[in-house]
Coordinates of C-alpha atoms in Angstrom, one line a residue:
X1 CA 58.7 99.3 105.5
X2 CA 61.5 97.8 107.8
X3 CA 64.6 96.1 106.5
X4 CA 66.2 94.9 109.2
X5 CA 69.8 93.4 109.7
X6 CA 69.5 89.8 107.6
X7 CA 69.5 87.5 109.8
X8 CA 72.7 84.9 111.0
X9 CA 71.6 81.3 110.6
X10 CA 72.5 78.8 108.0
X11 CA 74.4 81.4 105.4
X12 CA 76.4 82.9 108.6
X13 CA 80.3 82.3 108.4
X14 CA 81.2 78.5 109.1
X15 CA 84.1 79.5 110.9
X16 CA 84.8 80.8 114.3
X17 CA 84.6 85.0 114.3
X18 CA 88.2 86.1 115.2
X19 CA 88.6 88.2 118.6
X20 CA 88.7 91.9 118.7
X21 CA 92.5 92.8 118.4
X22 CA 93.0 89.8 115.5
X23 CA 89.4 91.5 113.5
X24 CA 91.3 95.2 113.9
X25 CA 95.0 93.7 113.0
X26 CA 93.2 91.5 109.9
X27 CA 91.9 95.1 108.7
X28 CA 95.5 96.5 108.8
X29 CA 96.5 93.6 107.2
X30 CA 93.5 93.8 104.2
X31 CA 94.7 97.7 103.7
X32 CA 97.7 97.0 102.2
X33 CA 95.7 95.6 98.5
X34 CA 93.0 98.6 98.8
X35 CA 96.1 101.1 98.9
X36 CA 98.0 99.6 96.3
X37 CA 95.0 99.6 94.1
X38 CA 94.3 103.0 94.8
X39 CA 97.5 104.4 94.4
X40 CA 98.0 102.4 91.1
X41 CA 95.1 104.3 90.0
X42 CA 97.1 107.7 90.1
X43 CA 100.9 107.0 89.7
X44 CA 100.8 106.2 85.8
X45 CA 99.6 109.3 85.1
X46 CA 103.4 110.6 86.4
X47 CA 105.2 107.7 84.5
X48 CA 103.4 108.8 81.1
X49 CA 106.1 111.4 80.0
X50 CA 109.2 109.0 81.2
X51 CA 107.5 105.7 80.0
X52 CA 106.5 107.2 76.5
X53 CA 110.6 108.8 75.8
X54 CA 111.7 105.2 77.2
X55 CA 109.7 103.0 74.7
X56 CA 108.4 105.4 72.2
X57 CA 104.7 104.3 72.1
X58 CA 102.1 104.9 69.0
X59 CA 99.6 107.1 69.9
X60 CA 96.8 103.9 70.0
X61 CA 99.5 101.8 71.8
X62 CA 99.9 104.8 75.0
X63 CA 95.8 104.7 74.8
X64 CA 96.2 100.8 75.5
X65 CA 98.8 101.4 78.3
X66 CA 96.5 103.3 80.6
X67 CA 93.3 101.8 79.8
X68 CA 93.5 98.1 79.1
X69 CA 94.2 97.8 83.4
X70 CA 90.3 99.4 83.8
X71 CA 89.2 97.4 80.9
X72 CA 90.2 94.3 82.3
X73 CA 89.4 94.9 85.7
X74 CA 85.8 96.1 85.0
X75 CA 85.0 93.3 83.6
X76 CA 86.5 90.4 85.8
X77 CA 85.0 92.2 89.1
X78 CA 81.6 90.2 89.1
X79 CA 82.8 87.0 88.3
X80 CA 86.0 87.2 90.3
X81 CA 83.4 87.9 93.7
X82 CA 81.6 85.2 92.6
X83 CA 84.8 83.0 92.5
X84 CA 85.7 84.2 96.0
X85 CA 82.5 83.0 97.5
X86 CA 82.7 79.5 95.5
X87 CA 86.9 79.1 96.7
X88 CA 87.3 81.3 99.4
X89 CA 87.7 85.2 99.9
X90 CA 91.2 85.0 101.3
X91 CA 92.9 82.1 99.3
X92 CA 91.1 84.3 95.7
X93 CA 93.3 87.6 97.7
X94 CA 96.2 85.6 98.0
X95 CA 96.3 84.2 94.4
X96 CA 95.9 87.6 93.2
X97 CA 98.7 89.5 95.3
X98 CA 101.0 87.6 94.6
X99 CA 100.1 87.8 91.1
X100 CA 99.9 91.4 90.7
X101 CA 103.5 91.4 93.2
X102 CA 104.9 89.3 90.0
X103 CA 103.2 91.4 87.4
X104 CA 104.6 93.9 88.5
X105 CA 107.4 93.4 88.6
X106 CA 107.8 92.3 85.0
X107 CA 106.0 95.8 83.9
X108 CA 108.7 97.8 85.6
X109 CA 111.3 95.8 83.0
X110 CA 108.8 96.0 80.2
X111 CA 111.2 96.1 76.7
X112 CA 108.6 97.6 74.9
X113 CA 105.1 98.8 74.3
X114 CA 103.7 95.7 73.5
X115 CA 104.8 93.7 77.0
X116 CA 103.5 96.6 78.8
X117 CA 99.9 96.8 77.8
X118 CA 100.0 92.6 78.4
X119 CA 101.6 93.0 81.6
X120 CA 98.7 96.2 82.3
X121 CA 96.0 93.3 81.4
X122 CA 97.3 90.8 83.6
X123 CA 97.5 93.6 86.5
X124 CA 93.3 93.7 85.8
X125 CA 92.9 90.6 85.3
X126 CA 94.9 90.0 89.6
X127 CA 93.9 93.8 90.7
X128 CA 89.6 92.1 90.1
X129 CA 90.9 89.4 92.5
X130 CA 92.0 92.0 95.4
X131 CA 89.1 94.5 95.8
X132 CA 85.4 92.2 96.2
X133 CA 87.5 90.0 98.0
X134 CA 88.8 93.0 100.8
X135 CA 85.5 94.5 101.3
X136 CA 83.6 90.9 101.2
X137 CA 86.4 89.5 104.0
X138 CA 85.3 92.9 106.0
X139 CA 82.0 91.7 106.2
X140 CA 82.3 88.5 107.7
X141 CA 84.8 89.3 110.0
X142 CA 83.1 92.5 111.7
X143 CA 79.4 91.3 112.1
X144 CA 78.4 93.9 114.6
X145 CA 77.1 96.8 112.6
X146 CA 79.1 99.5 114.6
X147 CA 82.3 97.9 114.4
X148 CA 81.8 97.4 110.4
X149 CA 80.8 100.6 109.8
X150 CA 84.0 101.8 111.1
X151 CA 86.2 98.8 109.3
X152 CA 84.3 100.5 106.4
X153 CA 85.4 103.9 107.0
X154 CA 89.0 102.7 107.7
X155 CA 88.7 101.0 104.2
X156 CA 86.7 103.9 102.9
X157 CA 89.7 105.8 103.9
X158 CA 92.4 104.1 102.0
X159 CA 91.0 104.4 98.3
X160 CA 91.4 108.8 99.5
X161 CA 95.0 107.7 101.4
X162 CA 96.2 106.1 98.0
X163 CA 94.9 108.5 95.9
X164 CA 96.7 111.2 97.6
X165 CA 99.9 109.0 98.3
X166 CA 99.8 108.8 94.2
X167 CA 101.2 112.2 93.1
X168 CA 103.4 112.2 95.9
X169 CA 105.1 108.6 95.4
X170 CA 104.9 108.9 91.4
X171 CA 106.6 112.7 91.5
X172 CA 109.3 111.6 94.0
X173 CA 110.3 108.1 92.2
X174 CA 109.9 109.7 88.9
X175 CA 112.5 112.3 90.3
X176 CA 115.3 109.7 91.2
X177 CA 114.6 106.4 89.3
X178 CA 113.1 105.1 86.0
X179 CA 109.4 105.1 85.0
X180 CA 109.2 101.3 85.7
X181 CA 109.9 102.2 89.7
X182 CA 106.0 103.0 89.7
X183 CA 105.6 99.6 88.9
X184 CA 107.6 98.4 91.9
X185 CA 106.1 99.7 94.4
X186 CA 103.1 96.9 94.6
X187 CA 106.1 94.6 95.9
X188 CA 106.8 96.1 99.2
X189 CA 103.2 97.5 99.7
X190 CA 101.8 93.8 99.0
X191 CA 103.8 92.0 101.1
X192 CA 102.7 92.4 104.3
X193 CA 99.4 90.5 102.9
X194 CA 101.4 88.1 101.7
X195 CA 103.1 87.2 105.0
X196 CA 100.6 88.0 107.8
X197 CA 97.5 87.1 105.5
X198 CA 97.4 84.0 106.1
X199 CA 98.4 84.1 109.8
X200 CA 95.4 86.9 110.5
X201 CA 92.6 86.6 108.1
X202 CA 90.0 84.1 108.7
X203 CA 89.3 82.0 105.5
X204 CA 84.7 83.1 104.8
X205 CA 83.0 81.6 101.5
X206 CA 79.3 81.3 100.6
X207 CA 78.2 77.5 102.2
X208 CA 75.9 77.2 99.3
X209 CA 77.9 79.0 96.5
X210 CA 76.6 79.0 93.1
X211 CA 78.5 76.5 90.2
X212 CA 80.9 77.8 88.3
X213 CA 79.0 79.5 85.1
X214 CA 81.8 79.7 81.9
X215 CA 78.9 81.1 80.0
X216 CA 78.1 83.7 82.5
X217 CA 81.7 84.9 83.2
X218 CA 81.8 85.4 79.5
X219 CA 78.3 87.5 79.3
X220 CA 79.6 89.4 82.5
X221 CA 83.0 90.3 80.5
X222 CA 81.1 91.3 77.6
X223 CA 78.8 93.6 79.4
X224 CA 81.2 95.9 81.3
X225 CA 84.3 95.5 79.2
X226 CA 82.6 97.1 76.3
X227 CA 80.6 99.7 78.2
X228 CA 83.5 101.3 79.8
X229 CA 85.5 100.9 76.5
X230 CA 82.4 102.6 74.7
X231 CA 82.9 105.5 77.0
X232 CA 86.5 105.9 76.7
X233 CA 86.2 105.7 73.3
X234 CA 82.9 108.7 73.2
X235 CA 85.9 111.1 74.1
X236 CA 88.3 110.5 71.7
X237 CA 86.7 108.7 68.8
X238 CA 86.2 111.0 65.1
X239 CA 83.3 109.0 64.4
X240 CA 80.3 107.7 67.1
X241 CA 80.1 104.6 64.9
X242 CA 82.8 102.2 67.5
X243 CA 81.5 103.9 71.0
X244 CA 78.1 103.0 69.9
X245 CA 78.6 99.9 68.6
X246 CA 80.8 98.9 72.0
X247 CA 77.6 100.2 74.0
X248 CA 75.4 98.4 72.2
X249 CA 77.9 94.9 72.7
X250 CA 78.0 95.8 76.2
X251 CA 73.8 96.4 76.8
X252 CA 72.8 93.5 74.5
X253 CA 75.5 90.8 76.5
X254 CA 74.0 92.4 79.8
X255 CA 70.6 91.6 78.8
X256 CA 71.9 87.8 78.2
X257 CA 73.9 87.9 81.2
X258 CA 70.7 89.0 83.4
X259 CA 68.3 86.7 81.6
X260 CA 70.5 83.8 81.9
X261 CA 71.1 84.7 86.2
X262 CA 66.8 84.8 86.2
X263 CA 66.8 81.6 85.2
X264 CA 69.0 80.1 86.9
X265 CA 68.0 78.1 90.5
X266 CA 71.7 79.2 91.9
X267 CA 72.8 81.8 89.5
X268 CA 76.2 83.2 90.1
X269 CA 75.7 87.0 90.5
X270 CA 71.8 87.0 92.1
X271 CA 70.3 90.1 90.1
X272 CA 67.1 90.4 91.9
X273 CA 69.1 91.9 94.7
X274 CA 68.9 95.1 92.5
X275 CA 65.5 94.7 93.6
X276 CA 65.9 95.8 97.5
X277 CA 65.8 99.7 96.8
X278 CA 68.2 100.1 99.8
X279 CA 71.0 98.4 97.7
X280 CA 70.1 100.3 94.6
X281 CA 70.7 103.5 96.3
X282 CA 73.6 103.1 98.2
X283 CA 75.4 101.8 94.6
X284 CA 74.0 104.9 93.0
X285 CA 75.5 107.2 95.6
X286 CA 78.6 105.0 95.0
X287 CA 79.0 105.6 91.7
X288 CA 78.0 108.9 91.7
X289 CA 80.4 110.5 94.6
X290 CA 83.0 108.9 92.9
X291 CA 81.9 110.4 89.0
X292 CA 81.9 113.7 90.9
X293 CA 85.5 113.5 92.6
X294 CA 87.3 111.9 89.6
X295 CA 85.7 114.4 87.4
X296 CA 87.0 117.3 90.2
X297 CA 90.7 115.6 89.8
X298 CA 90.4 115.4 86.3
X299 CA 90.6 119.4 85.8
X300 CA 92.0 120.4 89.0
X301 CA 95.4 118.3 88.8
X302 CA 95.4 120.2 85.2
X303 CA 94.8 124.0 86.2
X304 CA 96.9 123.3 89.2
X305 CA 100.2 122.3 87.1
X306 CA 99.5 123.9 83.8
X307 CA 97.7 127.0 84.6
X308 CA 98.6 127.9 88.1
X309 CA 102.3 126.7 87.3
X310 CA 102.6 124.1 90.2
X311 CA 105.2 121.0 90.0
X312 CA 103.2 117.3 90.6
X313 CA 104.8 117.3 94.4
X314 CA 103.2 120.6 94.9
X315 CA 100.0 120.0 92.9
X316 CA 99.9 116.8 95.1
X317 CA 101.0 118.8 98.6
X318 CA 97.7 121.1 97.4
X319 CA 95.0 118.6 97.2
X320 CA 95.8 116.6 100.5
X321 CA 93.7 118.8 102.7
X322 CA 90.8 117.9 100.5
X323 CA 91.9 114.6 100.6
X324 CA 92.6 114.0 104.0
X325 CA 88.7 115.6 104.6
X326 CA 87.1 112.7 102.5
X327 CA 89.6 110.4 105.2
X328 CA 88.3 112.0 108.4
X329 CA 84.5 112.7 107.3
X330 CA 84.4 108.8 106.2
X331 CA 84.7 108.5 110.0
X332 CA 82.5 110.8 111.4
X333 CA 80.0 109.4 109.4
X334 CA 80.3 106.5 111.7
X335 CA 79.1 108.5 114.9
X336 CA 76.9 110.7 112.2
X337 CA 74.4 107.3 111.5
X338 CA 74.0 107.0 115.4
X339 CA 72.4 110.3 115.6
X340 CA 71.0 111.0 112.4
X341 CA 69.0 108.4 110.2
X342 CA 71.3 106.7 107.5
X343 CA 69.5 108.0 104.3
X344 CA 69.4 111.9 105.7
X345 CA 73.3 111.5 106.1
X346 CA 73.9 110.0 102.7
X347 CA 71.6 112.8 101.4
X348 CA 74.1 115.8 103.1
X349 CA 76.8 114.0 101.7
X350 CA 75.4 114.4 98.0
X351 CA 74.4 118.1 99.1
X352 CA 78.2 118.7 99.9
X353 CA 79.1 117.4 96.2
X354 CA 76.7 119.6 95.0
X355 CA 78.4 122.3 97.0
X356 CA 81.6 122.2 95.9
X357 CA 81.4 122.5 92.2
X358 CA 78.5 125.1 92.4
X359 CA 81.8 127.2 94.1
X360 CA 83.6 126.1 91.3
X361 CA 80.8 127.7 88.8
X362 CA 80.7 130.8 90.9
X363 CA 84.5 131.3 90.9
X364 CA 85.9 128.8 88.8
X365 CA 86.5 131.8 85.8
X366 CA 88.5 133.7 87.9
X367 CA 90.7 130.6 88.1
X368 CA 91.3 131.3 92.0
X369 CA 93.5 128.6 93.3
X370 CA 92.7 129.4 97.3
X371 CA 88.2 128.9 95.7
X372 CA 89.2 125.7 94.1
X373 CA 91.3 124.4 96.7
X374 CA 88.3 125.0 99.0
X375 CA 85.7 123.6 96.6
X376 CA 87.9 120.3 96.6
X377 CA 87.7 120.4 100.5
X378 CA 83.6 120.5 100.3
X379 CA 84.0 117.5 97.7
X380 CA 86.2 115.6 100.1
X381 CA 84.2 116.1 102.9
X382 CA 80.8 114.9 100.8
X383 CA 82.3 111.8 99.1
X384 CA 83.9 110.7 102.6
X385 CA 80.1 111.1 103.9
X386 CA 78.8 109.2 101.1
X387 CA 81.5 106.4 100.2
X388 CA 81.4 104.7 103.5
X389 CA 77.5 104.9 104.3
X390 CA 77.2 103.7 100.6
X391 CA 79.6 100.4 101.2
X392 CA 77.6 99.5 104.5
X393 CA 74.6 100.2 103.1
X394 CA 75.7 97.7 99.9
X395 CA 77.0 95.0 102.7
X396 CA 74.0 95.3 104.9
X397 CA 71.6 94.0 102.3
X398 CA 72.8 91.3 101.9
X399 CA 73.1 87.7 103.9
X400 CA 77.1 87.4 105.0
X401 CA 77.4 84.4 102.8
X402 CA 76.7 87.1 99.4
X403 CA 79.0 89.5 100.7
X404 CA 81.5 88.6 97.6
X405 CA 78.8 89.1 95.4
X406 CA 77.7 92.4 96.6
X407 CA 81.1 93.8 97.2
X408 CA 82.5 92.9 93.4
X409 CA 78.7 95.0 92.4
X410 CA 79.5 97.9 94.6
X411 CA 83.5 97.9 93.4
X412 CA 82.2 97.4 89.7
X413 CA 79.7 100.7 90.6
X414 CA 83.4 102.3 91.3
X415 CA 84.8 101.9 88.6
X416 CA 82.0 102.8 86.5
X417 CA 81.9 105.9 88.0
X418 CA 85.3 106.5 88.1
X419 CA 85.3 105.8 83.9
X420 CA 82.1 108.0 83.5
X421 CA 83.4 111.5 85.7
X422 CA 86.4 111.5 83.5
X423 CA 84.6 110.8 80.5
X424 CA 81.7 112.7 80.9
X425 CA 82.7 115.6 82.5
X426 CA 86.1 115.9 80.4
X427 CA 84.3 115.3 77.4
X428 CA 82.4 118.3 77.9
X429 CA 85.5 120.0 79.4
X430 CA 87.3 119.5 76.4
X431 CA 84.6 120.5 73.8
X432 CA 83.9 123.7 75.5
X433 CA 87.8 124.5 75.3
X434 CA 87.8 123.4 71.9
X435 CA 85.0 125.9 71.1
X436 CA 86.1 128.6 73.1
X437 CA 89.9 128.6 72.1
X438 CA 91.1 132.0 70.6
X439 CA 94.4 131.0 69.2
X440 CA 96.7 134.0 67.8
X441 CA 97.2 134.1 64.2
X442 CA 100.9 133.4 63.7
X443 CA 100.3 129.6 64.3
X444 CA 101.2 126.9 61.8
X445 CA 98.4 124.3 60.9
X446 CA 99.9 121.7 62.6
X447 CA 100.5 123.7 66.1
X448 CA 96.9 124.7 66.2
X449 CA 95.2 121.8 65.6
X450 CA 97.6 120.2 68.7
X451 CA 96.8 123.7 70.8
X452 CA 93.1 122.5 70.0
X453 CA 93.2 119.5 71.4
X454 CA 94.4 119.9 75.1
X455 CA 95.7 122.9 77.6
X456 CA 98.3 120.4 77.7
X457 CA 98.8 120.5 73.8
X458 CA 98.8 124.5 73.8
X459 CA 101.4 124.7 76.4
X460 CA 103.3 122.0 74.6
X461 CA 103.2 124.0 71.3
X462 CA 103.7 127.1 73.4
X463 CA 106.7 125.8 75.0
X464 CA 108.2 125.5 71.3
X465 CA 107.3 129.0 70.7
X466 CA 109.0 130.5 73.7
X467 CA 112.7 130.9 72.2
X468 CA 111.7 132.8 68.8
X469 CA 108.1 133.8 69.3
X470 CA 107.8 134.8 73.6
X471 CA 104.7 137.0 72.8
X472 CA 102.9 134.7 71.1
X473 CA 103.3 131.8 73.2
X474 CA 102.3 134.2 76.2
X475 CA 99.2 135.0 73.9
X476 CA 98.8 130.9 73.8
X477 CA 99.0 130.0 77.1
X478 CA 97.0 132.9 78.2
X479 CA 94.0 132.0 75.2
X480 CA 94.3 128.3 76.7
X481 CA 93.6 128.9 80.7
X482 CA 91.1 131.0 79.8
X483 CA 89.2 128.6 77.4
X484 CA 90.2 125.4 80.2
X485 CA 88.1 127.5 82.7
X486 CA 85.5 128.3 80.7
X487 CA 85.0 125.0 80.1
X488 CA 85.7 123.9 84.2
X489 CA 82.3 126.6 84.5
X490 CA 80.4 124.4 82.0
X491 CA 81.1 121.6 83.6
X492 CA 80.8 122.2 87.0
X493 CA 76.9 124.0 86.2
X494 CA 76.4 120.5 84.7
X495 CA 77.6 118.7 87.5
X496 CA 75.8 120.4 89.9
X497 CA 72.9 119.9 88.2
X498 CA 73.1 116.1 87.8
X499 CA 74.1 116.0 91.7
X500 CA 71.7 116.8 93.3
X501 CA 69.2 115.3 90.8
X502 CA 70.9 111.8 92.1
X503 CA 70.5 113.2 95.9
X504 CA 67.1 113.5 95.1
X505 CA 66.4 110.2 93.6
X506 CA 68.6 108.4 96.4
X507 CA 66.3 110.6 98.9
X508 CA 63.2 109.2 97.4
X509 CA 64.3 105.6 97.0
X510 CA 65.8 105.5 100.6
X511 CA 62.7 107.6 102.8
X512 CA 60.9 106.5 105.1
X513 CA 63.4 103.3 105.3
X514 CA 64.6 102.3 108.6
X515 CA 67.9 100.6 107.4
X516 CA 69.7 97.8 108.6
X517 CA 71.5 99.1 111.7
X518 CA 69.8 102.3 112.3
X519 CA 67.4 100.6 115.2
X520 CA 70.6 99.0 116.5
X521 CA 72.5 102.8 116.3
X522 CA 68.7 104.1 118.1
X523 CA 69.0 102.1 121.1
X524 CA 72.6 102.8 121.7

């Protein structure tokens, strides 16, 4: 079977493609929103301790701070694609930088708890506006598949840029200025969209976009909203009754929502494109690299500060070299397809993930900084692989005119993964520390059941213990790391496991496939 490149006649852009140095300088220009997003996605985490002394959260109310912004943004991704094909990509990115710019601002002056989980929301509600529109703009300007695959990898490259800019930025504001300086930085970092935007990137919308469907936008909120709250919630919650029931709010409105798009002659998010097993696979290997490298942060930003004793500058200084791999194999996966068939490199991407956390299962109890460090580096180098072939591959299989469509699907895959490797893998993270926690006997009731929790609640409670009782908190922090790798072995066996199970599935669902672009990359 032969999918080739869809073809360029009546859904092709209605305006005039841009020339070569304006396509490369609108790309520059588009970076600016995927680095801002990415970064945003790492910097709280710093602000937590200064934000929480500043406005003295409740315990649900910190919960709301960090999560309401996936929440939101989950859930608006479909329909705000689907908006930008309907209005325009670029004028949708416009609305929603200078939103989030404003927003922004106003969270960084937040007087209390309350203003700053609305002003979190409204940063979802303009952050859904940014990403389908950056990826979906990439595919109409760069038509020819070499040049797009390496727009892709340059975009590819600034979700890994931000993500390492993250620590760095959030430990050196955090250093000098208040918690709300995190906030700021989406000014200066949006403004060069802001200004050259509309100078360099060419307006693209769908010529036959689909109505607007208030129904639909609803059932599309009340499918992914609830799902990622349901997980959240799986890791936290004492009873399974409100994950469950979230779940089940979240499967039975995405049943509605796909029955309602069926039926529908113009529907707004066109399901039967999960139908092309070629776009199927390349979301699944987007979701999954990125389960498997947020899960990898999730435990490695912990054992690196907590455990090996590191500062956030230096935690962050430690993981750029796997960072910067996921950066520079995004782009040698472009050269990679021109040799190699597409679906065997996605494969070896998978393999690397694999890779890397079965080094962590070999010497993850030993808690070797120099084995994790170089298990991170495997993980970069696979997701890099993966994440840009994945994106193409997404883009590619669809007409240009459903590129907002496609791109808010694969950035919704994202996120879901993103939500699931830090709720699946820390879930069972955290219940194997909980099991395997020796605690000494001196403890109150209260200091153990905090130690149990988190290595970051032992070393809080051992912190407390280090004027009066020295040997006992040694005997905590000690009993912690090794219960926090313990668990890191679990977890990493499990992860290896469900890797390569999804490189196999991708494998079978993508052989024998000649995909758009790899008789183009043949004959070059």
């Amino acid at each position: 079977m032969t999918i080739r490149q869809p073809p360029l006649r009546h859904d092709a852009p209605r305006h005039p493609q841009p020339g070569r140095v304006r396509r490369w300088a609108a790309l520059a220009v588009l970076m600016f929103p995927v680095l801002l997003v990415s970064v945003d996605n790492t910097v709280l985490s710093f602000a937590v301790p200064a934000l929480t002394a500043a406005l003295s959260p409740t315990g649900p109310q910190l919960l709301w701070i960090i999560d309401v912004y996936p929440l939101v943004l989950a859930g608006l991704l479909v329909p705000m694609g689907a908006l930008g094909d309907r209005f325009g990509r670029r004028r949708l990115l416009l609305i929603g930088g200078t939103g989030f710019a404003a927003v922004s601002a106003l969270a960084a002056y937040a007087p209390g708890a309350e203003e700053l989980i609305a002003a979190r929301a409204l940063l979802g509600f303009f952050g859904a506006m940014l990403m389908p529109a950056t990826l979906s703009l990439i595919r109409n300007i760069f038509v020819d598949a070499h040049e797009r695959r390496i727009a892709i990898a340059v975009w590819a490259a600034g979700f890994s840029g931000g993500a390492a800019l993250g620590p760095l930025l959030g430990g050196s504001l955090l250093e000098h200025f208040w918690w709300g300086s995190v906030f700021l930085l989406a000014v200066p970092m949006l403004l060069p969209l802001l200004v050259a935007g509309p100078l360099l990137v060419p307006e693209s919308r769908d010529p036959r976009p689909a109505p607007v469907d208030p129904a639909g936008i609803l059932l599309a909120v009340g499918t992914l909203a609830p799902i990622v709250f349901g997980i959240k919630e799986a890791t936290t919650a004492h009873s399974a009754l409100v994950p469950v029931l979230a779940i089940t709010v979240g499967v039975s409105s995405g049943t509605l929502f796909v029955r309602r798009q069926l039926a529908r002659p113009n529907p707004m998010l066109d399901v039967r494109l999960f139908r092309n097993p070629v776009f199927t696979g390349a979301l699944s290997v987007n979701l999954l690299s990125v389960f498997a490298l947020v899960g990898f942060i999730y435990f490695l930003s912990q054992h690196l500060q907590l455990i090996a004793g590191h500062s956030p500058i230096e935690a962050g200084l430690l993981m750029l070299p796997g960072l910067a791999l996921t950066v520079a194999f995004g782009f040698l996966a472009v050269p990679l397809v021109r040799r190699f068939r597409t679906s065997c490199v996605v494969v070896a991407g998978l393999g690397l993930n694999a890779t890397a956390y079965a080094i962590v299962f070999a010497f993850g109890q030993s808690g070797s900084v120099p084995a994790l460090m170089l298990a991170f580096s495997v993980l970069g180098a696979g997701v890099g692989m993966a994440e840009t072939i994945s994106n193409d591959l997404v883009l590619s299989a669809v007409p240009p005119a459903k590129a907002g469509a496609a791109s808010a699907i694969s950035e919704t895959a994202y996120e879901v993964g993103s939500v699931m490797g830090t709720a699946v893998l820390g879930s069972i993270l955290n219940a194997v520390y909980t099991a395997r926690l020796v605690l000494p006997g001196d403890l109150a009731a209260a200091q153990a059941e905090a130690a149990r929790q988190t290595l970051g609640g032992a070393h809080r409670v051992a912190d407390g213990l280090g004027p009066t009782q020295p040997a006992v908190a040694e005997q905590l922090r000690d009993a912690a790391a090794l219960a926090f790798d313990t668990g890191v072995v679990f977890t990493a066996a499990i992860a290896v496991v469900l890797t390569l199970l999804a490189a196999v599935i991708v494998h079978r669902s993508l052989r024998g496939q000649r995909l758009a672009g790899d008789e183009l990359d043949a004959g070059l």
